[in-house]
Every structure is written in structure tokens, then in C-alpha cells.
Amino acid sequence: MTDVLAGKVAVVTGANSGIGLAIARRFAAEGARVFLAGRRQEPLDAAVAEIGPAATGVRTDVSVQTDLDDLYSVVREEAGRIDVLVANAGSAVPQRLGEITEEAIDATFGTNVKGTIFTVQKALPLLSDGASIVVTGSTTNLRPGPSLEIYGASKAAVRNLVRSWALSAQERKFRVNVLSPGPTETPGLVGAVGPDLHQFASEVPLGRIGRPDEIAAVATFLASDASSFVNGVEWFVDGGQAQV
Ligand SMILES: NC(=O)c1ccc[n+]([C@@H]2O[C@H](COP(=O)([O-])OP(=O)(O)OC[C@H]3O[C@@H](n4cnc5c(N)ncnc54)[C@H](OP(=O)(O)O)[C@@H]3O)[C@@H](O)[C@H]2O)c1
């Protein structure tokens, strides 16, 4: 590790599992103070215990306004600012046209779209000048997989939001980018599609699915000053899946 995030204050949502946990772990290893948010208290506590004194966990459902208020109150009191915000919390309910339910739309868009909007909007008063915002997208925003159409639509919305927000980078003194993983070995992917994750490997030119630490490495670059002129992009970490 290189301490590229030394002295930075970071908030990561969806940080008690999978990609978010790998990002929180890597940010702390690179010298950041990290606030972890997620709904389930037990894995949140376990993540904080594993990462150590640089980590603080705040139980948060990003689709609930008062939970976000509480999260940012803790950050304000304990750190006073945010240098890096990773809006990563996300979920999918696999359904195809003909079987789509209102509940699945509300759950998916409530977390992935509404949750992302308010995670960013409510952070604005705390963002330091030059802050980096990273929003987790997905290759499904370009190439939705079987039964992932509602999820893909929610990630396409998020990608479009980031284009809009990137326009105000000068005025707001932040930069904002999308990090879009391809199929990555996480509890979330297993929950969405079942245990046979390697079914995806054949779609990936590298011939395998990704690891959460490979997504975290790019999140670290986008969070760090090494990417200070990167704004409004969608950075794919997908082994080439959606590129060729
Ligand atoms: N794995 C992949 O192949 C893949 C590919 C492309 C994009 N992604 C995206 O990567 C992100 C992380 O997914 P993952 O694969 O790491 O899945 P994961 O292991 O299920 O992690 C998802 C995280 O989001 C949290 N979360 C879900 N709904 C939330 C809510 N309403 N409020 C707060 N936290 C919430 C979960 O914690 P709680 O359940 O405790 O709330 C968990 O920490 C998601 O945005 C996902 O769409 C994943």
C-alpha cells in the first residue's frame, strides 16, 4: 500500500459486504479515515472490527432520509468533512418483463437511484473543496443480463445522473465519476443469480469474473489525487465484458 489516501475522510455506503467492504478495507490501508454504512448491523460491526481504529460503522438504509441524516451527523461530529464519498449501496431483484412487480421496482430504484441521489445531495454541506465522489454503476447499464432489466435501468439512471452532476464540478468544487464493475464475486451477485458465478466467465474476454479487491483498486485511484483531472467518466472494471 502507498498511503495515497493519507489524511482523507471517506464515506462508503454498502460497506459491510462485497465490493463496498473491499473499498473500505483498501481505503483504510491507504491511510484514510473511513465511515462505513450498511443496513445489517452484524456484518457492519464485523467489518469495523476487522478494519480497526480507522473505521466507524453507522447503520444506514440509504433509501431512508432520516438514516442518511443520522449518518452525516456522525461524520460531521467525528470528522467535520468528507473528502471521498463512495455511493456504492445497491441491490437487484431479478425479474423479466411479464413478471415485474411494483415491490421490485420500488426496492431497486429506492436504493440504487433515490438512495444514490440523497447520499450525494445530503453530503454536499460536508464535502471539502476538491472532494471525489465515486458512484458504483454496472456493465448492465449497457448490457443488461437475463432478468436484470430493472436493475440495469436503475444503473443507467445513475450513470446519467453523474453526467449531470459532473457539469457542476467547477461550481461545487468536486469531481464525480462512475465505477462500473463487471461480474464480480460477491455475496450480492450470488444472491441475485445463484451460486454458479462462473457462468459469467465466458462473457468476459479475460476469461474469469472479477474480485472485489480489483474494483477497490480502481476506486482508490478515483478517490485519490492521482485522478484529479478525471470527472464525469464511467470507468469500467469488467475484464472487457462490455467493451468489445
Ligand atoms: N457483484 C457484481 O457483480 C456487481 C457488478 C456490477 C455492479 N455491482 C454493484 O456493486 C455494488 C455492491 O454490490 P456487491 O456485489 O458488493 O453486493 P453485496 O455484497 O450484496 O453488497 C451490497 C451492499 O449494499 C448494501 N445495501 C443494499 N441496499 C442498501 C440500502 N438500501 N441501504 C444501505 N445499504 C444497502 C448491503 O448491505 P445491507 O444489506 O446490510 O444493507 C451491502 O453492503 C452495488 O451497487 C451493485 O449494484 C456489483
XYZ file of C-alpha atoms and ligand atoms in Angstrom:
292
model
C 0.000 0.000 0.000
C 1.142 3.544 -0.698
C -0.768 5.842 1.692
C -2.325 7.665 -1.299
C -5.370 8.499 0.835
C -3.449 9.619 3.926
C -5.415 12.213 5.891
C -8.576 11.845 3.808
C -12.033 11.296 5.278
C -14.102 8.806 3.295
C -17.696 7.603 3.459
C -18.578 4.294 1.780
C -22.162 3.045 1.573
C -22.893 -0.647 1.219
C -19.625 -1.213 3.068
C -20.471 -4.312 5.089
C -20.228 -6.742 2.144
C -18.649 -7.422 -1.230
C -17.307 -4.502 -3.239
C -18.052 -1.808 -0.623
C -16.261 -3.779 2.077
C -13.230 -4.243 -0.188
C -13.218 -0.488 -0.899
C -13.473 0.424 2.806
C -10.687 -2.029 3.632
C -8.403 -0.665 0.897
C -9.128 2.994 1.736
C -8.162 2.389 5.378
C -4.999 0.561 4.274
C -4.144 3.612 2.136
C -4.388 5.927 5.153
C -7.997 7.171 5.072
C -10.427 7.528 7.965
C -13.467 5.560 6.756
C -17.135 5.716 7.685
C -18.935 2.523 6.677
C -22.690 2.454 6.049
C -24.989 -0.533 5.574
C -28.308 -1.808 6.883
C -27.311 -5.031 8.641
C -25.669 -4.278 11.978
C -23.851 -7.571 12.493
C -21.738 -7.552 9.297
C -21.220 -3.826 9.792
C -19.768 -4.435 13.255
C -17.611 -7.258 11.878
C -16.259 -5.013 9.106
C -15.389 -2.240 11.559
C -13.696 -4.726 13.909
C -11.643 -6.126 11.026
C -10.553 -2.734 9.654
C -9.689 -1.315 13.073
C -9.476 2.193 14.543
C -9.639 3.973 11.164
C -13.205 2.661 10.712
C -16.564 3.787 12.082
C -19.796 1.986 11.244
C -23.163 3.744 11.052
C -26.234 1.582 10.387
C -27.890 3.254 7.403
C -30.595 2.432 4.887
C -29.802 4.824 2.028
C -33.427 4.772 0.896
C -34.469 6.338 4.229
C -33.891 10.074 4.536
C -33.525 10.149 8.326
C -30.924 7.360 8.204
C -28.791 9.465 5.847
C -29.245 12.472 8.139
C -28.012 10.366 11.056
C -25.041 9.065 9.042
C -23.896 12.563 8.118
C -24.447 13.841 11.690
C -21.966 11.248 12.901
C -19.487 12.175 10.157
C -19.871 15.904 10.951
C -19.297 15.345 14.664
C -16.399 12.930 14.333
C -14.549 14.212 11.245
C -16.116 17.542 10.185
C -15.837 16.927 6.439
C -15.896 14.392 3.594
C -13.035 14.172 1.081
C -14.195 10.969 -0.629
C -17.769 9.732 -0.977
C -18.472 6.299 -2.456
C -22.183 5.807 -3.169
C -21.977 2.053 -3.580
C -25.064 0.594 -1.870
C -27.097 -1.292 -4.428
C -29.349 -4.278 -4.906
C -31.107 -6.264 -7.610
C -34.307 -8.290 -7.790
C -34.059 -10.482 -10.897
C -37.345 -10.290 -12.836
C -38.280 -10.378 -16.517
C -40.913 -8.425 -18.377
C -44.196 -10.174 -17.690
C -43.307 -10.903 -14.062
C -42.101 -7.490 -12.876
C -43.625 -6.367 -9.574
C -44.119 -2.909 -8.131
C -42.245 -4.034 -4.999
C -39.155 -4.954 -7.041
C -39.159 -1.598 -8.828
C -39.592 0.318 -5.572
C -36.832 -1.653 -3.828
C -34.373 -1.396 -6.731
C -34.961 2.243 -7.597
C -35.380 3.171 -3.899
C -31.829 2.054 -3.128
C -29.979 2.387 -6.420
C -31.449 5.670 -7.701
C -33.208 7.555 -4.890
C -30.636 6.308 -2.394
C -27.740 7.457 -4.580
C -29.301 10.883 -5.176
C -29.802 11.582 -1.475
C -26.487 10.012 -0.469
C -24.828 12.655 -2.660
C -27.208 15.564 -2.040
C -27.166 15.259 1.736
C -23.351 15.068 1.706
C -22.954 18.410 -0.105
C -22.584 20.588 3.019
C -19.768 18.355 4.245
C -17.784 17.968 1.024
C -14.335 19.535 1.130
C -13.024 21.502 -1.849
C -11.732 19.028 -4.416
C -13.761 16.147 -2.993
C -14.052 12.996 -5.098
C -17.421 11.272 -5.459
C -17.490 7.737 -6.838
C -20.831 6.152 -7.731
C -20.985 2.410 -8.330
C -22.618 1.669 -11.672
C -22.662 -1.614 -13.575
C -21.974 -3.005 -17.018
C -25.696 -3.885 -17.036
C -26.437 -0.223 -17.742
C -25.185 -1.033 -21.284
C -25.770 -4.782 -21.497
C -28.483 -5.951 -19.105
C -28.219 -9.661 -18.367
C -31.160 -12.056 -18.251
C -33.705 -10.853 -15.670
C -31.576 -7.839 -14.781
C -33.577 -5.297 -16.783
C -34.937 -3.286 -13.838
C -31.526 -3.315 -12.196
C -29.844 -2.293 -15.490
C -32.326 0.559 -15.885
C -31.536 1.794 -12.371
C -27.800 1.768 -13.128
C -28.380 3.592 -16.435
C -30.193 6.266 -14.426
C -27.254 6.572 -12.072
C -24.814 6.912 -14.950
C -26.935 9.721 -16.409
C -27.152 11.487 -13.051
C -23.378 11.519 -12.823
C -23.134 13.163 -16.253
C -25.379 15.947 -14.927
C -23.534 16.315 -11.641
C -20.150 16.397 -13.391
C -21.289 19.578 -15.153
C -21.348 21.423 -11.815
C -17.848 20.320 -10.809
C -16.351 23.810 -11.029
C -19.183 25.476 -9.149
C -19.329 22.821 -6.434
C -15.576 22.112 -6.313
C -15.998 18.353 -6.525
C -15.482 15.758 -9.197
C -17.766 12.800 -9.695
C -17.291 9.572 -11.622
C -18.973 6.212 -12.125
C -17.107 2.993 -11.400
C -18.827 0.159 -13.269
C -17.855 -3.385 -12.312
C -18.482 -6.388 -14.488
C -19.488 -9.657 -12.807
C -17.634 -9.725 -9.504
C -17.528 -12.454 -6.898
C -19.637 -11.046 -4.032
C -22.474 -12.211 -1.763
C -24.715 -9.796 -3.697
C -24.091 -11.471 -7.045
C -24.669 -14.915 -5.526
C -27.933 -13.614 -4.033
C -29.066 -12.221 -7.395
C -28.144 -15.078 -9.730
C -27.292 -18.127 -7.595
C -24.019 -19.832 -6.715
C -22.782 -20.597 -10.237
C -20.929 -17.320 -10.771
C -18.509 -18.777 -13.278
C -21.333 -18.911 -15.836
C -20.279 -15.280 -16.475
C -16.644 -16.063 -17.204
C -17.359 -16.943 -20.836
C -18.726 -13.406 -21.423
C -15.504 -11.809 -20.198
C -12.545 -11.546 -22.582
C -10.192 -12.142 -19.642
C -11.970 -15.462 -19.125
C -12.915 -15.013 -15.483
C -15.072 -12.906 -13.188
C -13.643 -10.102 -11.067
C -12.589 -9.941 -7.441
C -13.805 -7.175 -5.097
C -10.200 -6.076 -4.446
C -9.790 -5.402 -8.193
C -12.742 -2.994 -8.030
C -11.335 -1.441 -4.845
C -8.001 -0.733 -6.560
C -9.725 1.435 -9.183
C -11.935 3.080 -6.545
C -8.719 4.051 -4.761
C -7.369 5.677 -7.920
C -10.633 7.587 -8.487
C -10.660 8.666 -4.829
C -7.056 9.823 -4.826
C -5.416 12.984 -6.105
C -3.826 10.862 -8.856
C -7.155 11.221 -10.707
C -7.521 14.967 -10.059
C -8.461 15.753 -13.706
C -10.881 12.841 -14.098
C -14.518 13.968 -13.984
C -17.756 12.594 -15.426
C -16.318 9.332 -16.746
C -17.646 5.834 -16.439
C -14.662 3.696 -15.521
C -15.311 0.031 -16.320
C -13.609 -2.717 -14.347
C -15.057 -5.641 -16.249
C -12.284 -7.646 -17.889
C -13.513 -6.191 -21.169
C -17.036 -7.643 -20.880
C -18.887 -4.526 -22.015
C -16.043 -3.075 -24.107
C -15.739 -5.471 -27.048
N -21.037 -8.030 -7.822
C -21.229 -7.679 -9.071
O -21.083 -8.487 -9.995
C -21.585 -6.250 -9.406
C -21.485 -5.864 -10.743
C -21.810 -4.549 -11.082
C -22.206 -3.671 -10.105
N -22.304 -4.087 -8.811
C -22.710 -3.082 -7.827
O -21.757 -3.031 -6.801
C -22.365 -2.563 -5.600
C -22.016 -3.519 -4.482
O -22.607 -4.785 -4.767
P -21.965 -6.168 -4.284
O -21.878 -7.037 -5.450
O -20.776 -5.907 -3.439
O -23.183 -6.753 -3.427
P -23.351 -7.078 -1.866
O -22.286 -7.991 -1.431
O -24.763 -7.512 -1.700
O -23.205 -5.666 -1.223
C -24.224 -4.712 -1.345
C -24.070 -3.737 -0.224
O -25.079 -2.732 -0.318
C -25.743 -2.637 0.932
N -27.102 -2.164 0.710
C -28.059 -2.685 -0.093
N -29.183 -1.944 -0.013
C -28.912 -0.931 0.838
C -29.638 0.159 1.345
N -30.919 0.387 0.985
N -29.042 0.994 2.218
C -27.757 0.789 2.609
N -27.017 -0.228 2.183
C -27.589 -1.080 1.321
C -25.640 -4.039 1.540
O -25.697 -4.032 2.945
P -27.061 -4.309 3.762
O -27.765 -5.420 3.067
O -26.617 -4.599 5.136
O -27.795 -3.026 3.658
C -24.224 -4.412 1.133
O -23.288 -3.832 1.992
C -23.851 -2.452 -5.903
O -24.181 -1.118 -6.231
C -24.027 -3.350 -7.108
O -25.136 -2.980 -7.862
C -21.994 -5.344 -8.445
